[in-house]
Short mmCIF file of N, CA and C in Angstrom, two decimals:
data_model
loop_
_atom_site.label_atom_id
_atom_site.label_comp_id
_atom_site.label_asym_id
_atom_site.label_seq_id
_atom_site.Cartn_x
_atom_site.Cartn_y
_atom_site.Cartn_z
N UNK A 270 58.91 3.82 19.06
CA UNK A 270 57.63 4.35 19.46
C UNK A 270 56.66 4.43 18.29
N UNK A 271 56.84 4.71 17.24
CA UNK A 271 56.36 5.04 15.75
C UNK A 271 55.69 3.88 15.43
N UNK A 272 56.84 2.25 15.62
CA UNK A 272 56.35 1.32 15.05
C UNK A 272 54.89 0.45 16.31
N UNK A 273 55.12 1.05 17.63
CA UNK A 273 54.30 0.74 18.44
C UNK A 273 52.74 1.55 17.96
N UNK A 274 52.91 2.60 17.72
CA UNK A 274 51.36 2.88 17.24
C UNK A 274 51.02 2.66 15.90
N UNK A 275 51.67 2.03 14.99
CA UNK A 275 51.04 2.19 13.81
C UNK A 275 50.68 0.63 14.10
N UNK A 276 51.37 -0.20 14.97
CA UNK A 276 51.12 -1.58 15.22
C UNK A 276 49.59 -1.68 15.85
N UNK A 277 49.25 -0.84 16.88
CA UNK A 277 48.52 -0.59 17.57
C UNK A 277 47.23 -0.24 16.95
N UNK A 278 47.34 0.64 15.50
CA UNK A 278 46.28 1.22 14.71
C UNK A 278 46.12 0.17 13.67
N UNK A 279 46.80 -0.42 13.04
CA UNK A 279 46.55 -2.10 12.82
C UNK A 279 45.56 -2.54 13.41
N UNK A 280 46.33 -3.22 14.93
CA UNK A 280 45.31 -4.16 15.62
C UNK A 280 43.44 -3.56 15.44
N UNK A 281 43.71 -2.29 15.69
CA UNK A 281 42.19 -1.77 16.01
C UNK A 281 41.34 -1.97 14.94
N UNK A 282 41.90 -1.88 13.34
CA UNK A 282 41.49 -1.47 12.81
C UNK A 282 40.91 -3.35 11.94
N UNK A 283 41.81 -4.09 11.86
CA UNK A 283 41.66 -5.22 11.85
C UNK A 283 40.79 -5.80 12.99
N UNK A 284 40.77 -5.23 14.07
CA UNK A 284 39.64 -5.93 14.88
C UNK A 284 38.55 -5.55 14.50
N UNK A 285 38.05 -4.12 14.54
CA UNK A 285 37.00 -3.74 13.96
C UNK A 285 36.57 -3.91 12.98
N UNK A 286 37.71 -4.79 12.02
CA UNK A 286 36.98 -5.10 10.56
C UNK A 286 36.74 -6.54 11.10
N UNK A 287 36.93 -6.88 11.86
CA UNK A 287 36.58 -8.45 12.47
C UNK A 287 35.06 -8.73 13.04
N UNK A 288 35.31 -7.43 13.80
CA UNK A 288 33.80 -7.21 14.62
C UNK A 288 32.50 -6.57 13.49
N UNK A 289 32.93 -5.37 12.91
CA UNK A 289 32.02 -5.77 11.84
C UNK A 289 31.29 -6.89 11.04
N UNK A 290 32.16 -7.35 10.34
CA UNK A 290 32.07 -8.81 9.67
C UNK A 290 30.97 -9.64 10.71
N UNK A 291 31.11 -9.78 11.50
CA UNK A 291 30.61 -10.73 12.66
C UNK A 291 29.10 -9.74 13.30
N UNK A 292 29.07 -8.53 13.54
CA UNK A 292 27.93 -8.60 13.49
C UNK A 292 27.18 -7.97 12.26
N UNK A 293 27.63 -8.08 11.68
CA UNK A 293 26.59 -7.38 10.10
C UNK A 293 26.46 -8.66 9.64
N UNK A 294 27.08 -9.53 9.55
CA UNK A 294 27.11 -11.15 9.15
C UNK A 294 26.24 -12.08 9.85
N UNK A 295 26.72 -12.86 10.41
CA UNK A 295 25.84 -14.20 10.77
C UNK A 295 24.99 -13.67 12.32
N UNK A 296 25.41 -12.29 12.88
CA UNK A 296 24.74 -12.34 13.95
C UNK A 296 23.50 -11.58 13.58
N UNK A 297 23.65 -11.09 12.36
CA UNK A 297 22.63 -10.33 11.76
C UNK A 297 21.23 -11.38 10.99
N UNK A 298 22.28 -11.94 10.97
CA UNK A 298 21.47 -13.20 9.31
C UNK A 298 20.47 -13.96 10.90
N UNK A 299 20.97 -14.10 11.92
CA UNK A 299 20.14 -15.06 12.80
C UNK A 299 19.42 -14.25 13.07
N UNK A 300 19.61 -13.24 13.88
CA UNK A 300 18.47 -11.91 14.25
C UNK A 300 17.48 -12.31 13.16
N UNK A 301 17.63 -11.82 11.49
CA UNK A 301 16.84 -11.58 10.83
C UNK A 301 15.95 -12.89 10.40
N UNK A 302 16.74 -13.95 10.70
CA UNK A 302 15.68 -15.16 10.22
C UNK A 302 14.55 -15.04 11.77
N UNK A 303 14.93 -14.76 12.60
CA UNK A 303 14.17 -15.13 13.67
C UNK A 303 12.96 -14.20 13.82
N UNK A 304 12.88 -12.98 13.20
CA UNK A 304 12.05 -11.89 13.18
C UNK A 304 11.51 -11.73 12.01
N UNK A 305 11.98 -12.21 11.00
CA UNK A 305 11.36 -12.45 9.76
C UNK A 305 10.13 -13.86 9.62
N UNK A 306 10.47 -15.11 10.53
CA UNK A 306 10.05 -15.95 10.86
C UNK A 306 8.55 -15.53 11.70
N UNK A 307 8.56 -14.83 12.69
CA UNK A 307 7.82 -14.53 13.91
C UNK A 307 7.12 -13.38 12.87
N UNK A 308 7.60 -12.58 12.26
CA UNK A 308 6.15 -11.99 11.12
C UNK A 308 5.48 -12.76 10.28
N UNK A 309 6.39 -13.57 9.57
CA UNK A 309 5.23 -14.29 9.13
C UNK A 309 4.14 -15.31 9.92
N UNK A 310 4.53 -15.50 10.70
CA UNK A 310 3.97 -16.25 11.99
C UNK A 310 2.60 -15.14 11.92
N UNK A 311 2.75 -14.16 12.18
CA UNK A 311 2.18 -13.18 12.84
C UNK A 311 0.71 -12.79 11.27
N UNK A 312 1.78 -13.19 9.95
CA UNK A 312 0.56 -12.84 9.11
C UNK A 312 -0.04 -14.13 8.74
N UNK A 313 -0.05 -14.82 9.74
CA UNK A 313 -0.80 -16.35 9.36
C UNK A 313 -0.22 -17.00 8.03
N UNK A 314 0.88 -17.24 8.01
CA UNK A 314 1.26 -17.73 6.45
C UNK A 314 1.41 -19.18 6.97
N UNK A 315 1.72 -20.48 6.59
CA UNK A 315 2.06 -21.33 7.09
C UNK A 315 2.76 -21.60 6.50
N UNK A 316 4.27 -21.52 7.03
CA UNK A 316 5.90 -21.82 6.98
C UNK A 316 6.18 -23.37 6.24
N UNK A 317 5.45 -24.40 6.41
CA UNK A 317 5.35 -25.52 5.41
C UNK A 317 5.25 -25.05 4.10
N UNK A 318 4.24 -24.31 3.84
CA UNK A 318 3.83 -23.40 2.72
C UNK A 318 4.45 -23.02 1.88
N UNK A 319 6.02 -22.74 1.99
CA UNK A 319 7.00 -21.49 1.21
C UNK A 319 7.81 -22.37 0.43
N UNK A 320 8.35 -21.21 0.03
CA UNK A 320 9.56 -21.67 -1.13
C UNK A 320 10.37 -20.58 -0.82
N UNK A 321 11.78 -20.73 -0.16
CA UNK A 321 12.81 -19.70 -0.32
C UNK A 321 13.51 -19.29 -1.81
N UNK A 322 13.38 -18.34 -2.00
CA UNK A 322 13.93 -17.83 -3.58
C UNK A 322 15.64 -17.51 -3.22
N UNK A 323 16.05 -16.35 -2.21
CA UNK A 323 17.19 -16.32 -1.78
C UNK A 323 17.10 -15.46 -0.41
N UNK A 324 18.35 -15.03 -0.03
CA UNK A 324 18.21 -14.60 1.10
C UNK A 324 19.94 -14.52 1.55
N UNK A 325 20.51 -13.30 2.30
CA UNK A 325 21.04 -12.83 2.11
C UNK A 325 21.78 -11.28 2.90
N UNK A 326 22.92 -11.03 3.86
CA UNK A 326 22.79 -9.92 4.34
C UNK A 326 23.69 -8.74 3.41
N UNK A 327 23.52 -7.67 3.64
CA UNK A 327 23.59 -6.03 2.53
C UNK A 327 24.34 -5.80 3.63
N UNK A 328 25.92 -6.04 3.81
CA UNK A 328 26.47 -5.35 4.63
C UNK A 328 27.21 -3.83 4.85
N UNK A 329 26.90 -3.07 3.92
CA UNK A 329 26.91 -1.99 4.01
C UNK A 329 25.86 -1.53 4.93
N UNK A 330 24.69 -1.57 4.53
CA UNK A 330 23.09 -1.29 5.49
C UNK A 330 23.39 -2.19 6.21
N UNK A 331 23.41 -3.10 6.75
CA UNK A 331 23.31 -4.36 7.65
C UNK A 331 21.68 -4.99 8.11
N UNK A 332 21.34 -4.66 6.42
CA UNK A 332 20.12 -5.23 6.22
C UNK A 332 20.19 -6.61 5.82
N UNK A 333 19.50 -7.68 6.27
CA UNK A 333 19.06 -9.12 5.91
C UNK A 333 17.71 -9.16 5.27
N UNK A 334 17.52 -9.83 4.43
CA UNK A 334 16.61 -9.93 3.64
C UNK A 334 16.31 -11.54 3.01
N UNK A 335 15.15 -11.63 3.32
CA UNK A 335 15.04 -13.25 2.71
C UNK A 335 13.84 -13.02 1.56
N UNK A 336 13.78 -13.80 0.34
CA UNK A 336 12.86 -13.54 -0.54
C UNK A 336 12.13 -15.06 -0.78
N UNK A 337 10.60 -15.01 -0.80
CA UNK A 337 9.50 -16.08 -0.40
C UNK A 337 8.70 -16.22 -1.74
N UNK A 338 8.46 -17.40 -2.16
CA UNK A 338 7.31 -17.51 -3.02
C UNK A 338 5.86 -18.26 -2.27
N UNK A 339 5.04 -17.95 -1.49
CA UNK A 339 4.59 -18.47 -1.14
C UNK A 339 3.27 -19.92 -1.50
N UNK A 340 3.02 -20.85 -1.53
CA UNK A 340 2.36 -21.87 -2.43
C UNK A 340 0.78 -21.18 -2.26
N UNK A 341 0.29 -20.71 -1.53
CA UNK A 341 -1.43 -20.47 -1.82
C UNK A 341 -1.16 -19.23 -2.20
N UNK A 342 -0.44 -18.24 -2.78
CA UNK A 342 -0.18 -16.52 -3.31
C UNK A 342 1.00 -16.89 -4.30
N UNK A 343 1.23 -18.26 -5.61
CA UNK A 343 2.31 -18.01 -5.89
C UNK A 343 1.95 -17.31 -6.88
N UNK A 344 1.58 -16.17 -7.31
CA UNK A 344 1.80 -15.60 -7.97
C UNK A 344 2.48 -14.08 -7.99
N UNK A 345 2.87 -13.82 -6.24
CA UNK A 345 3.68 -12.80 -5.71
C UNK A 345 4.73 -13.57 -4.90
N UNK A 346 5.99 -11.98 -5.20
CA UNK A 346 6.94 -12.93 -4.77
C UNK A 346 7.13 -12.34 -3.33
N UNK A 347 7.16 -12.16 -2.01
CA UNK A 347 7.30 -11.78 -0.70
C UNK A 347 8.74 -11.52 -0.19
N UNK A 348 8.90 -10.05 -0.33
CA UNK A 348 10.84 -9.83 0.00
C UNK A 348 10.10 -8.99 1.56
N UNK A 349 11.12 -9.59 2.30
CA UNK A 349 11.07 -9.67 4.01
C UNK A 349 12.43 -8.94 3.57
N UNK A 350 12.83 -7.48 4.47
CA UNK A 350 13.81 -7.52 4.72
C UNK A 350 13.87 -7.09 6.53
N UNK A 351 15.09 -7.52 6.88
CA UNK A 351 14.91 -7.32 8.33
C UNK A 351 16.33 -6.08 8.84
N UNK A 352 15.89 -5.32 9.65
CA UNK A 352 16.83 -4.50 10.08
C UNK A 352 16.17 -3.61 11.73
N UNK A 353 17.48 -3.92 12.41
CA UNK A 353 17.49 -3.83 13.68
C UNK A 353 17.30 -2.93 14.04
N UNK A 354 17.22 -1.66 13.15
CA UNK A 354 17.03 -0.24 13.79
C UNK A 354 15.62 0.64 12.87
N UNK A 355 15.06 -0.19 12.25
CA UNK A 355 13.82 0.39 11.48
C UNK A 355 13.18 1.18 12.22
N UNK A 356 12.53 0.77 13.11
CA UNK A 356 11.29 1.59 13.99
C UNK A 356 9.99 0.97 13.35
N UNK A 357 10.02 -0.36 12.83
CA UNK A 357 8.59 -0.44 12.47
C UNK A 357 8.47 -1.75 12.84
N UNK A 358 7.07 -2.33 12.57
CA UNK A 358 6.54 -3.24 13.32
C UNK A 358 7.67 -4.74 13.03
N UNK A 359 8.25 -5.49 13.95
CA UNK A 359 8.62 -6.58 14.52
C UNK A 359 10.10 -5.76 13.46
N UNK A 360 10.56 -4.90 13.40
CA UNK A 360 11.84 -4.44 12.43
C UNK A 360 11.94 -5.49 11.34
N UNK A 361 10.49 -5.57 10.44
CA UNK A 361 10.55 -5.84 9.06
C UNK A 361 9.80 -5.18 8.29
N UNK A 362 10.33 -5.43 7.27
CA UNK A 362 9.56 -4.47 6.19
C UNK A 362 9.13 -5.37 5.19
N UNK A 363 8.02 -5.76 4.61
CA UNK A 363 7.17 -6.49 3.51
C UNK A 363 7.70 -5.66 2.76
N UNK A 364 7.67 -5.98 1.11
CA UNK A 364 7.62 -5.93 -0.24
C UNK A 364 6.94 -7.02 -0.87
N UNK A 365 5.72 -6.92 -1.94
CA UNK A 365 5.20 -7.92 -2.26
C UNK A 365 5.42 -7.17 -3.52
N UNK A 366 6.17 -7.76 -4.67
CA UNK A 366 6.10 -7.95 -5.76
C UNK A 366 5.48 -8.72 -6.98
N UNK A 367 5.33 -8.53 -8.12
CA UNK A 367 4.41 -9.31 -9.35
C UNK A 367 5.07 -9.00 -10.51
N UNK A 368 5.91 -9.51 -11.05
CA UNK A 368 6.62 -9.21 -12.45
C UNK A 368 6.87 -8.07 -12.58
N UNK A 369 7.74 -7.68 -11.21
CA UNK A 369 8.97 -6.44 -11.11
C UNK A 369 8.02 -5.06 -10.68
N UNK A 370 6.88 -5.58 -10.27
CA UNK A 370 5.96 -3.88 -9.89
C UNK A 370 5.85 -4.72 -8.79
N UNK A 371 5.52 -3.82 -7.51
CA UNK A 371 4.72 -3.59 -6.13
C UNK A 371 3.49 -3.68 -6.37
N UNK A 372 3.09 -4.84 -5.40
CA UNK A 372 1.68 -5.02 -5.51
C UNK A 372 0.90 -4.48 -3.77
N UNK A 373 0.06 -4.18 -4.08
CA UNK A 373 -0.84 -3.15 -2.69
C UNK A 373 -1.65 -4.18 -2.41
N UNK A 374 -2.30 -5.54 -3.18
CA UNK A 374 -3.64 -6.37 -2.68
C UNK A 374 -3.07 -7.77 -2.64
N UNK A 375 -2.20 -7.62 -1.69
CA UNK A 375 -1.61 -9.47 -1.61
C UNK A 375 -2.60 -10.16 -0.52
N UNK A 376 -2.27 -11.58 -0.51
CA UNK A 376 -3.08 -12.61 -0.02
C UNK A 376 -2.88 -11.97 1.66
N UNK A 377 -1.25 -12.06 1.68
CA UNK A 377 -0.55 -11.72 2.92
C UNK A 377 -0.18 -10.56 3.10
N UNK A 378 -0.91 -9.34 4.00
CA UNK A 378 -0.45 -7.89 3.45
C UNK A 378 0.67 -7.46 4.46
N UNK A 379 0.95 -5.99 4.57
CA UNK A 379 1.81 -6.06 5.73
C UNK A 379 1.10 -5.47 7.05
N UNK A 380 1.69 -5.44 7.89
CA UNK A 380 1.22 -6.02 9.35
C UNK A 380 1.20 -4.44 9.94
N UNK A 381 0.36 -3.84 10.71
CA UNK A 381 0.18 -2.72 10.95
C UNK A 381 0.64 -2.84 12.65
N UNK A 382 1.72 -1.92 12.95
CA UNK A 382 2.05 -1.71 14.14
C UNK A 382 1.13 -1.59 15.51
N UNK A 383 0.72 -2.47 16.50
CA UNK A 383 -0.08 -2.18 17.46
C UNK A 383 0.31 -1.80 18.58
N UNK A 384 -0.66 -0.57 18.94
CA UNK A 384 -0.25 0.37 19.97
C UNK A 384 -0.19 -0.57 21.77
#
């Protein structure tokens, strides 16, 4: 009986490290390209335009994050991160950086939630 539940607390626990993996991972990374995509859509950037720097999911947070140099603003670098439970507009969050400070007056700013 002993070896039936510790077998049992195994399985669960290995599944759930399965199911984690799988959605903090690639089901996350697609979510986030697709909503990260559709904001920039949304701040008129044109996607020909870019340069991916990296990109990447934080599976602890089960935050995805892709980082942009864009060709008409390259002088900021554009970190998109995406997460499914933010509460804010399209569940991304802009960061526009300039040699490691936050910049407030980018080409592409961030996108104000509409009611």
């Amino acid at each position: 009986m002993k070896k039936i539940v510790i077998s049992a607390l195994c399985l669960i626990l290995v599944g759930g490290g399965i199911w984690y993996y799988v959605y903090n991972g690639p089901m996350q990374k697609k979510a986030g390209e697709k909503a990260i995509e559709q904001y920039m859509t949304a701040q008129n950037v044109n996607l020909q335009d870019v340069t991916m720097l990296r990109s990447g999911v934080n599976f602890l947070s089960g935050v995805y994050i892709e980082s942009y140099v864009i060709n008409a603003d390259s002088e900021n670098e554009y970190v998109y991160s995406y997460s499914r439970n933010s509460g804010k507009p399209y569940d991304v969050n802009l960061l526009v950086m300039k040699d490691g400070s936050e910049q407030t007056d980018a080409m592409y700013p961030k996108l104000e939630k509409e009611n």
